[in-house]
Coordinates of C-alpha atoms in Angstrom, one line a residue:
Chain A
M21 CA -36.6 34.8 46.3
I22 CA -36.8 30.7 45.1
L23 CA -35.4 30.7 41.9
F24 CA -35.7 27.2 39.7
L25 CA -33.8 27.1 36.0
D26 CA -34.6 24.3 33.9
D27 CA -34.4 24.0 29.9
E28 CA -37.6 21.9 30.2
I29 CA -40.5 24.3 30.5
N30 CA -42.6 21.3 31.5
V31 CA -40.7 20.4 34.5
L32 CA -40.7 24.1 35.5
R33 CA -44.5 23.9 35.2
S34 CA -44.9 20.8 37.3
I35 CA -42.6 22.4 39.9
E36 CA -44.8 25.7 40.0
R37 CA -47.9 23.7 40.7
L38 CA -46.3 21.7 43.6
F39 CA -45.2 25.0 45.0
R40 CA -48.5 26.8 44.4
A41 CA -50.4 24.2 46.1
K42 CA -48.4 25.1 49.6
K43 CA -48.8 28.8 48.9
I44 CA -45.2 29.2 48.6
V45 CA -44.1 31.7 45.5
I46 CA -41.0 30.7 43.3
H47 CA -39.6 32.1 40.5
T48 CA -38.9 29.9 37.3
T49 CA -37.1 30.3 34.0
T50 CA -35.6 28.0 31.1
N51 CA -33.0 31.1 30.4
P52 CA -29.6 31.1 32.1
E53 CA -29.0 35.0 31.5
E54 CA -32.2 36.0 32.7
A55 CA -31.7 33.8 35.9
L56 CA -28.2 35.6 36.1
R57 CA -30.2 39.1 35.7
L58 CA -32.4 38.4 38.4
I59 CA -29.6 37.1 40.8
K60 CA -27.6 40.3 40.2
E61 CA -31.0 42.2 41.0
K62 CA -32.7 40.7 43.9
E63 CA -31.8 38.5 47.0
V64 CA -32.0 34.8 45.8
K65 CA -31.7 32.8 48.9
V66 CA -32.0 29.4 46.8
I67 CA -31.3 28.5 43.3
V68 CA -32.1 25.1 42.1
S69 CA -30.5 24.4 38.7
D70 CA -30.7 21.3 35.9
F71 CA -27.3 20.0 35.0
R72 CA -27.6 19.5 31.4
M73 CA -29.0 22.2 29.4
Q74 CA -28.7 23.6 26.0
E75 CA -26.8 26.8 26.9
V76 CA -24.6 25.8 29.9
N77 CA -24.2 22.9 32.3
G78 CA -25.6 23.4 35.9
I79 CA -22.1 23.5 37.4
E80 CA -20.8 26.2 35.6
F81 CA -23.8 28.5 36.2
L82 CA -24.0 27.9 39.5
K83 CA -20.3 28.8 39.6
K84 CA -21.4 32.2 38.1
V85 CA -24.2 32.5 40.9
K86 CA -21.9 31.8 43.7
I87 CA -19.6 34.9 42.2
I88 CA -22.5 37.2 41.9
Q89 CA -24.3 36.3 45.5
P90 CA -22.4 33.8 47.4
T91 CA -25.0 33.6 49.8
T92 CA -27.2 32.0 47.8
Y93 CA -28.0 28.2 48.3
R94 CA -27.1 26.0 45.5
M95 CA -28.9 23.0 44.1
I96 CA -28.6 20.6 41.1
L97 CA -31.7 19.0 40.6
S98 CA -31.0 16.4 37.6
G99 CA -32.0 13.1 36.2
Y100 CA -28.5 12.4 35.2
A101 CA -25.0 14.3 36.1
D102 CA -21.4 12.9 35.9
E103 CA -21.1 11.9 39.5
N104 CA -17.3 13.1 39.5
L105 CA -18.0 16.5 38.3
I106 CA -20.8 16.6 41.0
N107 CA -18.3 15.5 43.8
S108 CA -15.7 17.7 43.3
A109 CA -18.4 20.5 42.9
I110 CA -19.5 19.8 46.2
Q111 CA -16.1 19.6 47.6
N112 CA -15.2 23.2 46.2
E113 CA -18.4 24.3 47.5
D114 CA -19.6 25.5 44.1
I115 CA -22.7 23.8 44.9
H116 CA -24.3 22.8 48.1
E117 CA -26.5 20.0 47.2
Y118 CA -27.5 17.5 44.3
L119 CA -31.2 16.1 44.0
L120 CA -32.4 13.6 41.7
K121 CA -35.0 13.8 39.2
P122 CA -37.6 12.4 39.1
Y123 CA -38.1 14.2 42.5
D124 CA -40.3 13.4 45.8
Q125 CA -42.9 16.3 46.1
E126 CA -42.9 16.3 49.7
S127 CA -39.3 16.2 50.4
L128 CA -38.4 18.6 47.5
I129 CA -40.8 21.1 48.9
N130 CA -39.7 20.7 52.7
K131 CA -36.2 20.7 51.8
I132 CA -36.5 24.1 50.0
K133 CA -39.0 25.3 52.8
T134 CA -36.4 24.6 55.4
I135 CA -33.5 26.2 53.4
Y136 CA -35.3 29.1 52.7
L137 CA -36.5 29.7 56.4
D138 CA -33.0 29.2 57.8
R139 CA -31.8 31.7 55.2
G140 CA -33.9 34.5 56.5
G141 CA -36.7 34.0 54.3
D142 CA -40.0 35.5 55.7
G143 CA -42.5 32.4 56.6
S144 CA -45.1 34.3 54.4
T145 CA -43.7 33.7 51.0
N146 CA -47.1 34.3 49.3
T147 CA -46.8 37.7 49.9
E148 CA -44.1 37.8 47.6
S149 CA -44.8 38.8 44.0
R150 CA -44.9 36.1 41.2
Chain B
M96 CA 43.8 -105.8 -56.1
S97 CA 42.6 -102.5 -56.9
Q98 CA 39.4 -103.5 -56.3
H99 CA 40.1 -104.7 -52.7
N100 CA 42.0 -101.2 -52.2
S101 CA 39.3 -99.1 -53.3
L102 CA 37.0 -100.8 -51.0
E103 CA 39.2 -100.2 -48.1
R104 CA 39.8 -96.6 -49.2
Q105 CA 35.6 -96.5 -49.2
I106 CA 35.6 -97.9 -46.0
E107 CA 38.3 -95.3 -44.5
L108 CA 36.1 -92.8 -46.0
Y109 CA 33.0 -93.7 -44.2
K110 CA 34.7 -94.2 -41.0
N111 CA 36.1 -90.9 -41.4
A112 CA 32.5 -89.4 -42.3
L113 CA 31.4 -91.5 -39.5
E114 CA 33.6 -90.1 -36.9
R115 CA 32.8 -86.5 -38.2
E116 CA 29.2 -87.1 -37.9
R117 CA 29.9 -88.5 -34.2
L118 CA 32.0 -85.4 -33.5
S119 CA 29.6 -83.2 -34.9
R120 CA 26.7 -84.6 -33.1
E121 CA 28.8 -84.4 -30.0
R122 CA 29.3 -81.1 -30.3
A123 CA 25.7 -80.5 -31.1
E124 CA 24.6 -82.3 -27.9
D125 CA 27.3 -80.1 -26.0
L126 CA 25.8 -77.2 -27.4
L127 CA 22.4 -78.3 -26.6
E128 CA 23.0 -78.7 -23.2
S129 CA 25.0 -75.6 -22.8
R130 CA 21.8 -73.6 -24.3
T131 CA 19.6 -75.4 -22.4
S132 CA 21.2 -74.9 -18.9
M133 CA 21.7 -71.6 -20.1
L134 CA 17.8 -71.1 -21.1
Y135 CA 17.5 -72.5 -17.5
L136 CA 19.3 -69.9 -16.0
V137 CA 17.4 -67.3 -18.0
N138 CA 14.2 -68.9 -16.8
Q139 CA 15.3 -68.9 -13.3
K140 CA 16.3 -65.4 -13.6
M141 CA 13.3 -64.5 -14.9
S142 CA 11.3 -66.1 -12.4
S143 CA 12.9 -64.8 -9.5
Q144 CA 12.8 -61.3 -11.3
Y145 CA 8.9 -61.9 -11.6
E146 CA 8.7 -62.8 -8.0
Q147 CA 10.6 -59.5 -7.0
M148 CA 8.2 -57.3 -9.4
A149 CA 5.3 -59.5 -7.6
K150 CA 6.6 -58.6 -4.3
R151 CA 7.5 -54.8 -5.7
N152 CA 3.6 -54.9 -6.7
K153 CA 2.6 -55.8 -3.7
E154 CA 4.5 -53.4 -1.8
I155 CA 3.5 -50.7 -4.1
S156 CA -0.1 -51.8 -3.7
Y157 CA 0.5 -51.9 0.2
L158 CA 1.7 -48.0 -0.1
N159 CA -1.2 -47.3 -2.3
S160 CA -3.8 -48.7 0.1
V161 CA -2.0 -46.9 3.1
V162 CA -2.5 -43.8 1.3
W163 CA -6.3 -44.5 0.2
I164 CA -7.2 -45.6 3.6
L165 CA -5.7 -41.7 4.7
N166 CA -8.3 -40.2 2.4
E167 CA -11.3 -42.7 3.3
S168 CA -11.2 -42.7 7.2
N169 CA -12.7 -40.4 9.2
C170 CA -10.6 -40.9 12.8
N171 CA -7.3 -41.5 13.7
E172 CA -8.5 -44.6 15.2
E173 CA -9.9 -46.0 12.2
I174 CA -7.1 -45.0 10.2
I175 CA -4.7 -46.8 12.4
K176 CA -6.5 -49.8 12.7
K177 CA -6.6 -50.1 8.9
Y178 CA -3.2 -49.4 8.6
L179 CA -2.0 -52.3 11.3
D180 CA -4.3 -54.6 9.5
L181 CA -2.6 -53.7 5.9
T182 CA 0.6 -54.0 7.4
C183 CA 0.2 -57.3 8.8
A184 CA -1.1 -58.7 5.7
L185 CA 1.9 -57.3 3.7
T186 CA 4.4 -58.6 6.4
G187 CA 2.5 -61.6 8.2
W188 CA 3.6 -60.1 11.3
G189 CA 0.8 -59.8 14.3
P190 CA -1.1 -59.1 16.1
A191 CA -0.3 -55.4 16.2
G192 CA -1.7 -52.1 18.2
G193 CA -0.9 -48.7 18.3
F194 CA -0.6 -46.8 21.5
L195 CA -1.8 -43.3 21.3
F196 CA -0.6 -41.0 24.1
V197 CA -3.0 -38.8 25.7
D198 CA -1.2 -36.7 27.3
E199 CA 2.4 -34.9 27.5
D200 CA 3.8 -37.5 29.7
L201 CA 3.8 -40.3 27.0
N202 CA 2.6 -42.7 29.5
F203 CA 1.8 -46.3 28.5
L204 CA -0.7 -47.0 30.9
N205 CA -2.6 -44.0 29.9
S206 CA -2.8 -44.3 26.3
N207 CA -5.5 -45.0 23.8
L208 CA -4.9 -48.8 22.1
V209 CA -6.2 -49.5 18.8
V210 CA -5.8 -53.0 17.9
S211 CA -5.5 -55.0 14.4
S212 CA -8.4 -57.2 13.5
K213 CA -6.0 -59.8 14.0
N214 CA -5.8 -60.3 17.5
N215 CA -6.4 -63.9 18.5
M216 CA -2.8 -64.5 19.4
S217 CA -2.5 -62.1 22.5
G218 CA -5.7 -60.4 22.2
I219 CA -6.8 -57.3 23.8
S220 CA -5.5 -58.1 27.1
G221 CA -2.4 -59.3 25.5
F222 CA -1.7 -55.8 24.5
E223 CA -2.7 -54.3 28.0
N224 CA -0.3 -56.3 29.5
L225 CA 2.2 -55.2 26.6
S226 CA 1.5 -51.7 27.8
K227 CA 2.6 -52.8 31.6
E228 CA 5.4 -54.2 30.0
L229 CA 6.6 -51.3 28.0
H230 CA 5.8 -49.0 30.9
E231 CA 8.3 -50.6 32.8
I232 CA 11.0 -50.3 29.8
A233 CA 10.0 -46.8 29.2
P234 CA 7.9 -44.9 32.4
K235 CA 8.3 -41.6 30.8
K236 CA 8.5 -39.2 27.9
E237 CA 12.4 -39.1 28.0
E238 CA 12.7 -42.5 27.9
V239 CA 10.1 -43.2 25.2
N240 CA 11.7 -40.6 23.1
K241 CA 15.1 -41.9 23.2
I242 CA 14.3 -45.6 23.3
F243 CA 11.6 -45.8 20.2
K244 CA 12.9 -42.8 18.3
K245 CA 13.6 -45.2 15.4
P246 CA 12.1 -48.6 14.3
R247 CA 13.4 -51.3 16.3
K248 CA 12.9 -55.0 17.3
I249 CA 12.4 -55.8 20.9
E250 CA 12.2 -59.1 23.0
I251 CA 9.7 -59.2 25.6
G252 CA 9.3 -62.6 27.4
K253 CA 8.9 -65.2 24.4
N254 CA 8.1 -62.9 22.1
S255 CA 9.7 -60.4 19.8
Y256 CA 8.2 -57.4 18.7
F257 CA 8.7 -54.9 16.0
I258 CA 8.1 -51.3 17.0
M259 CA 7.6 -47.8 15.1
P260 CA 7.2 -44.4 16.6
M261 CA 4.6 -42.1 15.5
E262 CA 6.1 -38.7 15.4
V263 CA 4.1 -35.9 15.2
S264 CA 5.3 -32.6 15.2
K265 CA 8.9 -33.7 16.5
S266 CA 7.7 -35.5 19.3
I267 CA 6.4 -39.2 19.5
D268 CA 2.7 -39.2 20.1
G269 CA 1.9 -42.8 19.6
L270 CA 3.8 -46.4 18.9
L271 CA 2.7 -48.9 16.4
I272 CA 3.8 -52.4 17.8
F273 CA 3.8 -55.6 15.9
E274 CA 4.3 -59.2 16.9
C275 CA 6.9 -60.6 14.7
S276 CA 9.2 -63.4 14.0
K277 CA 12.3 -63.8 16.5
D278 CA 14.5 -63.8 13.1
L279 CA 13.1 -60.8 11.6
D280 CA 16.1 -58.8 9.8
E281 CA 16.1 -55.3 11.1
S282 CA 17.9 -54.1 7.8
S283 CA 15.8 -56.2 5.7
A284 CA 13.4 -54.3 2.8
I285 CA 9.9 -55.0 4.0
I286 CA 11.2 -52.6 7.1
D287 CA 11.6 -49.7 4.7
I288 CA 8.6 -50.2 3.1
V289 CA 6.6 -50.3 6.4
A290 CA 8.1 -47.5 7.8
N291 CA 7.3 -45.4 4.6
G292 CA 3.8 -46.6 5.3
S293 CA 3.7 -45.5 8.6
Y294 CA 5.6 -42.0 7.8
Q295 CA 2.4 -41.3 5.5
L296 CA 0.1 -42.2 8.5
T297 CA 2.0 -39.9 10.8
N298 CA 2.2 -37.2 8.4
Y299 CA -1.3 -37.4 7.8
I300 CA -2.4 -37.4 11.4
E301 CA 0.0 -34.2 11.6
R302 CA -1.6 -32.3 8.9
K303 CA -4.8 -33.2 10.2
K304 CA -3.8 -32.0 14.0
S305 CA -2.4 -28.6 12.4
E306 CA -5.8 -28.2 10.1
E307 CA -7.9 -28.6 13.6
K308 CA -5.6 -26.1 15.4
L309 CA -6.1 -23.8 12.1
K310 CA -9.7 -24.2 12.3
N311 CA -9.9 -23.5 16.3
N312 CA -7.8 -20.5 15.9
F313 CA -10.0 -19.5 13.0
A314 CA -13.2 -20.1 15.2
K315 CA -11.4 -18.3 18.1
L316 CA -10.6 -15.2 16.1
K317 CA -14.0 -15.1 14.6
D318 CA -15.4 -15.4 18.5
T319 CA -12.9 -12.3 19.5
Q320 CA -14.0 -10.4 16.6
A321 CA -17.4 -10.7 17.3
Q322 CA -16.6 -9.8 21.0
L323 CA -14.9 -6.7 19.7
V324 CA -17.9 -5.5 17.6
H325 CA -20.1 -6.2 20.5
S326 CA -17.8 -4.0 23.2
E327 CA -17.9 -1.4 20.7
K328 CA -21.4 -1.5 20.5
M329 CA -21.6 -1.4 24.2
A330 CA -19.1 1.6 24.4
S331 CA -21.6 3.5 21.8
L332 CA -24.4 2.6 24.3
G333 CA -22.5 4.0 27.0
V334 CA -22.0 7.3 25.5
I335 CA -25.6 7.5 24.8
A336 CA -27.1 6.0 27.7
A337 CA -26.3 9.1 29.9
G338 CA -28.3 11.1 27.7
V339 CA -30.9 8.7 27.7
A340 CA -31.1 8.5 31.2
H341 CA -31.3 12.3 31.6
E342 CA -34.0 12.6 28.7
I343 CA -36.1 9.7 30.3
N344 CA -35.9 11.2 33.8
N345 CA -36.9 14.5 32.7
P346 CA -40.4 13.4 31.4
I347 CA -40.9 11.0 34.1
C348 CA -40.2 13.7 36.4
F349 CA -42.8 16.1 35.6
V350 CA -45.6 13.4 34.5
L351 CA -44.9 12.0 38.0
S352 CA -45.2 15.3 39.8
N353 CA -48.2 16.4 37.5
T354 CA -50.2 13.0 38.4
E355 CA -49.6 13.5 42.0
T356 CA -50.9 16.9 41.7
L357 CA -53.8 15.8 39.9
L358 CA -54.7 13.7 42.6
K359 CA -54.7 17.0 45.0
Y360 CA -56.5 18.7 42.3
I361 CA -59.2 15.7 42.6
K362 CA -59.6 15.5 46.7
S363 CA -60.0 19.5 46.4
L364 CA -63.0 19.4 43.7
E365 CA -64.1 16.3 45.4
S366 CA -64.7 18.0 48.6
L367 CA -66.0 20.8 46.7
I368 CA -68.6 18.7 45.2
Y369 CA -69.5 17.6 48.8
E370 CA -70.1 21.0 49.9
Y371 CA -72.2 21.7 46.5
R372 CA -74.5 18.9 47.5
D373 CA -75.1 19.9 51.1
L374 CA -75.9 23.1 49.5
A375 CA -78.3 21.5 47.4
N376 CA -80.1 19.9 50.1
K377 CA -80.6 23.0 52.2
K378 CA -82.3 26.3 51.5
L379 CA -80.0 29.0 49.6
D380 CA -78.9 31.7 52.3
K381 CA -76.7 34.6 51.8
E382 CA -74.4 32.9 54.4
S383 CA -73.7 29.7 52.8
I384 CA -73.0 31.3 49.4
V385 CA -70.3 33.3 50.9
Q386 CA -69.4 30.1 52.8
I387 CA -68.8 28.0 49.3
H388 CA -67.1 31.1 47.8
K389 CA -64.6 31.2 50.4
K390 CA -64.2 27.6 49.9
E391 CA -63.6 27.6 46.3
Q392 CA -60.9 30.4 46.9
E393 CA -59.4 28.1 49.5
E394 CA -59.1 25.3 47.3
D395 CA -58.0 27.5 44.4
V396 CA -60.4 26.3 42.2
D397 CA -60.7 28.5 39.3
Y398 CA -56.8 27.7 38.9
I399 CA -57.4 24.1 39.1
L400 CA -60.0 24.3 36.4
A401 CA -58.1 26.2 34.1
D402 CA -54.5 24.3 34.9
C403 CA -56.4 20.8 34.5
P404 CA -56.2 20.5 30.9
E405 CA -52.9 22.0 30.7
L406 CA -51.7 19.6 33.3
L407 CA -53.1 16.7 31.2
R408 CA -51.8 18.0 27.8
E409 CA -48.0 18.4 29.3
T410 CA -48.2 14.7 30.8
V411 CA -49.6 13.3 27.8
E412 CA -46.5 14.8 25.9
G413 CA -44.2 13.8 28.5
V414 CA -45.1 10.3 28.2
N415 CA -45.0 10.3 24.3
R416 CA -41.3 11.6 24.8
V417 CA -40.4 8.6 27.0
K418 CA -42.1 6.5 24.2
D419 CA -40.2 7.8 21.4
I420 CA -36.9 7.5 23.3
V421 CA -37.8 3.7 23.7
S422 CA -38.7 3.1 20.3
G423 CA -35.3 4.7 19.2
L424 CA -33.3 2.6 21.9
K425 CA -35.0 -0.3 20.3
T426 CA -33.3 0.6 17.0
F427 CA -30.3 0.4 18.5
S428 CA -30.8 -3.1 20.1
H429 CA -31.7 -4.2 16.4
I430 CA -28.2 -3.3 15.3
D431 CA -27.0 -7.4 15.3
E432 CA -29.9 -8.1 13.3
A433 CA -28.6 -10.8 10.6
D434 CA -31.0 -10.1 7.9
E435 CA -30.5 -7.6 4.7
K436 CA -33.3 -5.6 4.4
F437 CA -34.8 -3.4 1.5
V438 CA -34.8 0.3 3.1
D439 CA -34.4 3.9 2.4
V440 CA -30.7 4.8 3.8
N441 CA -32.3 8.1 4.8
E442 CA -34.3 6.3 7.4
C443 CA -31.3 4.9 9.0
V444 CA -30.1 8.7 9.2
E445 CA -33.3 9.4 10.9
S446 CA -33.6 6.8 13.3
T447 CA -29.5 7.3 14.4
L448 CA -30.5 11.1 15.0
K449 CA -33.4 9.8 16.7
I450 CA -31.1 7.9 19.2
I451 CA -28.4 10.2 19.7
W452 CA -30.0 13.4 19.5
N453 CA -29.6 13.9 23.1
E454 CA -26.1 13.6 23.0
L455 CA -26.0 16.3 20.5
K456 CA -28.3 18.8 20.9
Y457 CA -26.8 20.4 23.9
K458 CA -23.7 21.6 21.7
C459 CA -24.3 21.1 18.2
T460 CA -26.5 22.5 15.5
L461 CA -27.8 20.1 13.1
H462 CA -27.8 20.9 9.7
K463 CA -29.7 17.9 7.5
D464 CA -30.0 18.0 3.8
L465 CA -31.1 14.4 2.8
G466 CA -31.8 14.1 -0.7
E467 CA -34.2 11.8 -2.0
L468 CA -32.3 8.2 -2.3
P469 CA -33.5 4.7 -3.8
K470 CA -34.0 2.0 -1.8
T471 CA -31.3 -0.4 -1.3
Y472 CA -30.5 -3.9 0.6
C473 CA -28.3 -3.4 3.3
Y474 CA -28.1 -4.1 7.0
P475 CA -29.7 -1.1 8.5
G476 CA -28.8 -1.8 12.3
Q477 CA -25.0 -1.8 11.5
L478 CA -25.4 1.5 9.3
I479 CA -27.0 2.9 12.3
Q480 CA -23.7 1.8 14.1
V481 CA -21.7 3.3 11.9
F482 CA -23.7 6.8 11.8
T483 CA -24.0 7.0 15.4
N484 CA -20.4 6.4 15.7
L485 CA -19.4 9.1 13.4
L486 CA -21.8 11.4 14.8
V487 CA -20.9 10.7 18.4
N488 CA -17.1 11.4 17.2
S489 CA -18.3 14.5 15.6
S490 CA -19.8 15.7 18.8
Q491 CA -17.1 15.0 20.9
A492 CA -14.7 17.1 18.5
I493 CA -16.8 19.9 19.5
S494 CA -15.8 21.0 22.5
E495 CA -18.4 23.9 23.2
K496 CA -20.5 24.9 20.4
G497 CA -20.4 23.8 16.9
N498 CA -22.2 22.5 13.8
I499 CA -22.4 19.1 12.4
Y500 CA -23.7 18.7 8.3
I501 CA -25.1 15.7 7.5
Q502 CA -25.8 15.4 3.9
T503 CA -26.9 12.3 1.7
L504 CA -27.3 12.1 -2.2
Y505 CA -27.6 10.0 -4.8
L506 CA -25.1 9.5 -7.6
S507 CA -24.3 7.2 -10.3
N508 CA -25.7 4.1 -8.8
E509 CA -24.3 4.8 -5.5
I510 CA -25.7 6.7 -2.0
I511 CA -23.3 9.3 -0.7
I512 CA -23.5 10.2 3.1
K513 CA -21.4 12.9 4.0
I514 CA -20.8 13.7 7.8
R515 CA -18.8 17.2 8.7
D516 CA -18.3 18.9 11.6
D517 CA -16.5 22.1 12.7
G518 CA -14.7 20.4 15.7
S519 CA -11.1 20.3 16.6
G520 CA -10.1 18.0 13.5
I521 CA -7.7 15.3 13.2
S522 CA -3.9 15.8 12.7
E523 CA -2.5 14.6 9.4
E524 CA -0.3 12.2 11.3
N525 CA -3.2 10.5 13.1
L526 CA -5.8 10.7 10.1
K527 CA -3.5 7.8 8.6
N528 CA -4.3 5.6 11.6
I529 CA -8.1 6.4 12.3
F530 CA -9.3 3.1 10.8
T531 CA -6.6 0.7 12.4
P532 CA -8.1 -1.2 15.1
F533 CA -7.3 -0.1 18.8
F534 CA -5.8 3.3 17.6
T535 CA -7.5 6.0 20.0
T536 CA -6.4 9.6 21.1
K537 CA -9.4 9.5 23.3
P538 CA -8.5 9.3 27.3
T539 CA -8.3 5.7 28.6
G540 CA -12.0 4.2 29.0
K541 CA -13.4 7.0 27.0
G542 CA -12.7 5.2 23.4
T543 CA -12.2 1.7 22.7
G544 CA -10.3 2.5 19.5
L545 CA -12.4 0.1 17.5
G546 CA -15.4 2.4 16.4
L547 CA -13.9 3.5 12.9
S548 CA -12.4 0.1 12.0
I549 CA -15.2 -1.6 13.1
S550 CA -17.5 1.4 10.9
F551 CA -14.8 0.5 8.1
G552 CA -15.4 -3.1 8.3
I553 CA -19.1 -2.8 8.0
I554 CA -18.9 -0.6 5.1
K555 CA -16.7 -3.0 3.4
K556 CA -19.2 -5.5 4.0
H557 CA -21.9 -3.6 2.2
N558 CA -19.2 -3.1 -0.8
G559 CA -19.0 0.5 -0.1
K560 CA -15.8 3.2 0.6
I561 CA -15.5 5.6 3.9
S562 CA -12.8 7.9 3.5
A563 CA -12.1 10.9 5.9
K564 CA -10.8 14.4 5.0
S565 CA -9.5 16.4 8.2
K566 CA -7.8 19.8 9.2
L567 CA -6.6 20.9 12.5
N568 CA -9.0 23.2 14.2
E569 CA -11.2 23.3 10.9
G570 CA -12.9 20.4 11.4
T571 CA -13.4 16.9 9.5
E572 CA -15.5 15.2 7.1
F573 CA -16.5 11.4 6.6
Q574 CA -17.6 10.3 3.2
I575 CA -19.4 6.9 2.7
S576 CA -20.6 5.5 -0.8
L577 CA -22.6 2.6 -0.6
P578 CA -23.6 0.8 -4.0
I579 CA -27.1 0.2 -4.9
K580 CA -28.1 -3.1 -4.3
D581 CA -31.6 -3.7 -5.6
S582 CA -31.9 -7.6 -5.2
L583 CA -30.2 -10.5 -2.9

């Protein structure tokens, strides 16, 4: 499963459109609790989280993800984040990567796809239920 | 016989009378002479006293004139020239010149020269030559200070000069030099008068110098203050810039992505339209209908058609959000506006919230209770700066989740603004210092320590009051009261 967490529904909608066009199925949610529940229940190969959210900040959220499912590839996708926080989070391996908003469609999709396949995602992502 | 005797006696009597008369005349003449000489002496004394009085008068009028030129002239050079002229007129000395040392070195060659109107004898070139001579006598500060500490007469070549120091702030700033007669008595009264004049002169120059210094310092102080206010504004801006960057990048992110997606949609629809046009020119058969259906599915056309309005609606919403954020920033950039405006203070509160909502919304629940307020003349930008400051402080006092309460009300001709939070609060000890410039409990680089002191200054400028109540771990409340000002 590929999971996106962002408190801005419109961002998630734009990402859904992007991946739909490439026939890659993704899951999105604006609710961190919901995201954690999915991670507890299913195998999530890649998680992409916003940094600044009303409920929680992205790094704190991904720390929880790391505990529940350490194999998940954890990314931050944000328009702004405290660089010091990001760098130390990368050093602690709380997060693997930091991507900037606005994203470039091609590179975002290629990056996610590559990581997903590397982690044993079965190429035919479109078979997964949305 | 008896007749003869009586005649003689009569003669005797006349003789005696004559003698008496002569004696008394002589006495009278003596008296007259002595009176005359006394009168003469008195007269002489009076005339000398008159002369002295005339002299005194001249001296007093000289000193008066000196004081007068001090008040009437604009620059030091003009004052000195007039002083030299007055002194030459009083004493008959001259020509005269004033050397004003330019630098700390007290060097004659490097000094401004002012020459009296009477300069026919030696002229400017004469004084320039004189400066060389003087330079040889006293080439540096030390010698100048030593040799010319007191008024004195010196001989250079054939000429005699009377020289007085212009002592400003206990150091010699210049010299006044008069060509004088060889037999000028250095202890004569006129020297005191002239020295008194020069004392008035230097006193005045000194006063003017310190006035200027004061003025400069004041200007510098005002400059520094303006800089501080500006840097505080920048600091507030820094706090909200992070929020703004995030808040602008979010809508830009999906607007950009959506637009690129829309371009792909258009390409899909375009290719489908071409297919349909082809089909229109052909004879319809079952196979081509199956074909076009397959193509439609490939291009996901049902989804595209359903999604297009949604996509555009979201995109427009995103662009509008960016527009709002930018207009909020514009308010912030108007903080320096110099004019008082007739506004509703609630509008200032709303503008402030628009700007810093991004900073607050992640951890604060905002409780707004804005009462109806009459308009008042104020500096809206500056009030926004104050509100921004208080709200950012409140938000920083809240570590994870908390509440901020904003209340405005109109009470006995005053506008009351209360901003309260349930954050960490301020200790009693620190509460005393919060309005003190540079007082901060924030770590280095996080706070200037100026926010509240500047807010205090701004509210004071509005003739208002700002006060704070706080309890550790319970929260803080700031109250601002602004008197209504309904005309400028």
